[in-house]
Amino acid sequence: MWEDRIFKLFIFWYICGIILLGFDLLPSWLEWANAFFLILAGTLGFLYFLKRFGLVSGTILGIFIFFSTFIVEWAGSDSGFLFGSYDYTDRFAPNLFGVPIAIGFAWLMVMATTHVVARWIFPAGGLLYTVAGGIGAVIIDLIIDPVAYQIKEYWIWEDTGLYYDIPWTNFFGWFVVAFVLHMAIDFVMNKKSLVVTAEQAEKRMVLLYVLMIAMFVMLGLIGGLLLASFLTAGLTTLIVFVAWKRRPI
């Protein structure tokens, strides 16, 4: 199965990343590995949608998430739309229209993982599910954004805010984008004939959610971003614990 092979490659890449980044051993010529890491994670999210919703619906949903978020990110970096005013650097290349291609894959990972977490908490879907999905996405960004901005310098904020000089509009934008996309996923979920049981795939997505956050928390701790690291770790533990307790058996 392609999912198993890509997941094993992701785990291998993840372990290498923990060692290289944790001990500051990543050479400059290997910076591309960071983008490839997110591409792998996003591919896992895309494959989950295929398994959960079928080839046609899963492909349409995955493509919609990729391109809609890429367009929103382009609009944000170009005009400050929704998120606030920021610019991507060339440290996260390759870029297309000034936006790293890996960003679309990152959103696929975010949406697939937070979908499962939110659906476990609110199996019936609806408004509570979409709100939980939006919150799950913001929790990820509470650590990703400070690390990417303050430590890795993947993008530069022109606006400012109290939380590591990141404007509050960024987190609001993350919630809005995730909320709307979870509405789209919920719409597909309501077509019962298109949904298949994927218990192992769902557990893998929750594990992916935890692993991604754990890596950035590690980088945050190393870089001295204590508030972001402990806040994100605490909120992640809480939402995953609730999701695990409420998951369908």
Coordinates of N, CA, C and O in Angstrom, one line a residue, residues 45 48-49 52-53 61 65 107-126 128-130 132-137 140 178 181-190 195-196 198 201-202 205-206 209 239 243 248:
G45 N -1.9 13.2 4.3 CA -3.3 13.8 4.4 C -4.1 13.6 3.2 O -5.3 13.2 3.3
Y48 N -5.2 10.0 3.0 CA -6.3 9.7 3.9 C -7.7 10.1 3.3 O -8.6 9.4 3.4
F49 N -7.7 11.3 2.7 CA -9.0 11.7 2.1 C -9.4 10.7 1.0 O -10.6 10.4 0.8
R52 N -10.8 7.7 2.8 CA -12.1 8.0 3.6 C -13.2 8.3 2.7 O -14.4 7.9 3.0
F53 N -13.0 9.0 1.6 CA -14.1 9.5 0.8 C -14.2 8.9 -0.6 O -15.0 9.3 -1.4
L61 N -11.7 16.8 -3.0 CA -11.6 17.5 -1.8 C -10.1 17.9 -1.5 O -9.8 19.0 -1.1
I65 N -8.7 21.8 -1.2 CA -7.9 22.2 0.0 C -6.6 22.8 -0.5 O -6.2 23.9 0.0
W107 N -1.2 22.5 4.6 CA -2.7 22.7 4.9 C -3.4 21.4 4.7 O -4.4 21.1 5.4
L108 N -3.0 20.5 3.7 CA -3.6 19.2 3.6 C -3.4 18.4 4.9 O -4.3 17.7 5.3
M109 N -2.2 18.5 5.4 CA -1.9 17.8 6.7 C -2.7 18.3 7.8 O -3.3 17.6 8.6
V110 N -2.8 19.7 7.9 CA -3.6 20.3 8.9 C -5.1 19.9 8.9 O -5.7 19.5 9.9
M111 N -5.6 19.9 7.7 CA -7.1 19.6 7.5 C -7.4 18.2 7.7 O -8.4 17.8 8.4
A112 N -6.5 17.3 7.3 CA -6.8 15.8 7.5 C -6.7 15.4 8.9 O -7.5 14.7 9.5
T113 N -5.7 15.9 9.6 CA -5.5 15.6 11.0 C -6.5 16.2 11.9 O -7.1 15.5 12.8
T114 N -6.8 17.5 11.7 CA -7.8 18.1 12.6 C -9.2 17.6 12.3 O -10.1 17.7 13.2
H115 N -9.4 17.2 11.0 CA -10.7 16.6 10.7 C -11.0 15.4 11.6 O -12.1 15.2 12.2
V116 N -10.0 14.5 11.7 CA -10.2 13.3 12.5 C -10.4 13.6 14.0 O -11.2 13.1 14.7
V117 N -9.5 14.6 14.5 CA -9.6 15.0 15.9 C -11.0 15.5 16.2 O -11.7 15.2 17.2
A118 N -11.5 16.4 15.3 CA -12.8 17.1 15.5 C -13.9 16.1 15.4 O -14.9 16.1 16.1
R119 N -13.8 15.2 14.4 CA -14.8 14.2 14.2 C -14.9 13.2 15.3 O -16.0 12.7 15.6
W120 N -13.8 12.8 15.9 CA -13.9 12.0 17.1 C -14.6 12.6 18.2 O -15.4 12.0 19.0
I121 N -14.4 14.0 18.4 CA -15.1 14.7 19.5 C -16.6 14.9 19.2 O -17.4 14.7 20.1
F122 N -16.9 15.2 17.9 CA -18.3 15.5 17.5 C -18.6 14.6 16.3 O -18.6 15.1 15.2
P123 N -18.9 13.3 16.5 CA -19.2 12.4 15.4 C -20.3 12.8 14.5 O -20.3 12.4 13.3
A124 N -21.3 13.6 15.0 CA -22.4 14.0 14.2 C -22.1 15.1 13.3 O -22.9 15.4 12.4
G125 N -20.9 15.7 13.4 CA -20.6 16.8 12.5 C -21.3 18.1 12.8 O -21.6 18.3 14.0
G126 N -21.5 18.9 11.8 CA -22.2 20.1 12.1 C -21.3 21.2 12.6 O -20.1 21.2 12.5
L128 N -20.5 22.3 15.7 CA -19.5 22.0 16.7 C -18.3 21.3 16.2 O -17.2 21.6 16.6
Y129 N -18.5 20.5 15.2 CA -17.4 19.8 14.5 C -16.5 20.8 13.8 O -15.3 20.8 13.9
T130 N -17.1 21.8 13.1 CA -16.3 22.7 12.3 C -15.6 23.7 13.3 O -14.4 24.1 13.0
A132 N -14.5 22.9 16.3 CA -13.4 22.1 16.9 C -12.3 21.9 15.9 O -11.1 22.0 16.3
G133 N -12.6 21.7 14.6 CA -11.6 21.6 13.6 C -10.8 22.9 13.5 O -9.6 22.9 13.3
G134 N -11.5 24.0 13.6 CA -10.8 25.3 13.5 C -9.9 25.5 14.7 O -8.7 26.0 14.5
I135 N -10.3 25.1 15.9 CA -9.5 25.3 17.1 C -8.3 24.4 17.0 O -7.2 24.7 17.3
G136 N -8.5 23.1 16.5 CA -7.4 22.2 16.3 C -6.3 22.8 15.4 O -5.1 22.6 15.6
A137 N -6.7 23.5 14.3 CA -5.8 24.1 13.4 C -5.0 25.2 14.1 O -3.8 25.4 13.9
I140 N -2.2 24.1 16.3 CA -0.9 23.8 15.5 C -0.2 25.1 15.2 O 1.1 25.2 15.4
A178 N -9.7 27.2 8.3 CA -10.0 25.8 8.7 C -11.4 25.6 8.9 O -12.0 24.5 8.6
L181 N -13.1 25.2 5.5 CA -12.7 24.0 4.9 C -13.3 22.8 5.6 O -13.7 21.8 4.9
H182 N -13.5 22.9 6.9 CA -14.2 21.8 7.6 C -15.6 21.7 7.3 O -16.3 20.6 7.3
M183 N -16.2 22.9 6.9 CA -17.6 22.9 6.4 C -17.7 22.1 5.1 O -18.6 21.3 4.9
A184 N -16.7 22.3 4.3 CA -16.7 21.5 3.0 C -16.5 20.0 3.3 O -17.2 19.2 2.6
I185 N -15.6 19.7 4.2 CA -15.4 18.2 4.5 C -16.7 17.7 5.1 O -17.1 16.5 4.8
D186 N -17.4 18.4 6.0 CA -18.6 18.0 6.6 C -19.7 17.7 5.6 O -20.5 16.8 5.7
F187 N -19.7 18.6 4.5 CA -20.7 18.4 3.4 C -20.4 17.1 2.8 O -21.4 16.3 2.5
V188 N -19.2 16.7 2.5 CA -18.8 15.5 1.9 C -19.2 14.3 2.8 O -19.7 13.3 2.4
M189 N -18.9 14.5 4.1 CA -19.2 13.4 5.1 C -20.7 13.1 5.2 O -21.1 12.0 5.4
N190 N -21.5 14.1 4.9 CA -23.0 13.9 4.9 C -23.5 13.0 3.8 O -24.6 12.5 3.9
V195 N -18.6 7.5 2.2 CA -17.8 7.4 3.4 C -17.5 5.9 3.7 O -18.4 5.1 3.7
V196 N -16.2 5.6 3.9 CA -15.9 4.2 4.2 C -15.2 4.2 5.6 O -14.6 5.2 6.1
A198 N -12.3 3.7 8.1 CA -10.9 3.8 8.0 C -10.2 4.1 9.4 O -9.6 5.1 9.6
A201 N -6.4 4.4 9.4 CA -6.0 5.6 8.8 C -6.3 6.8 9.7 O -5.5 7.8 9.8
E202 N -7.4 6.8 10.5 CA -7.8 7.8 11.4 C -6.8 7.9 12.5 O -6.3 9.0 12.9
M205 N -3.7 9.6 11.4 CA -3.8 11.0 11.2 C -3.6 11.7 12.6 O -3.0 12.8 12.7
V206 N -4.2 11.1 13.6 CA -4.0 11.7 15.0 C -2.6 11.6 15.4 O -2.0 12.5 16.0
Y209 N -0.8 14.3 13.7 CA -1.1 15.6 14.3 C -0.1 15.8 15.5 O 0.5 16.8 15.7
I239 N -6.8 18.4 23.8 CA -7.8 18.1 22.7 C -7.6 16.7 22.2 O -8.6 16.0 21.9
A243 N -10.5 13.8 22.4 CA -10.8 13.1 21.1 C -10.7 11.6 21.3 O -11.6 10.8 20.9
P248 N -15.2 6.9 18.3 CA -16.1 5.8 18.0 C -15.3 4.5 18.2 O -14.2 4.4 17.8

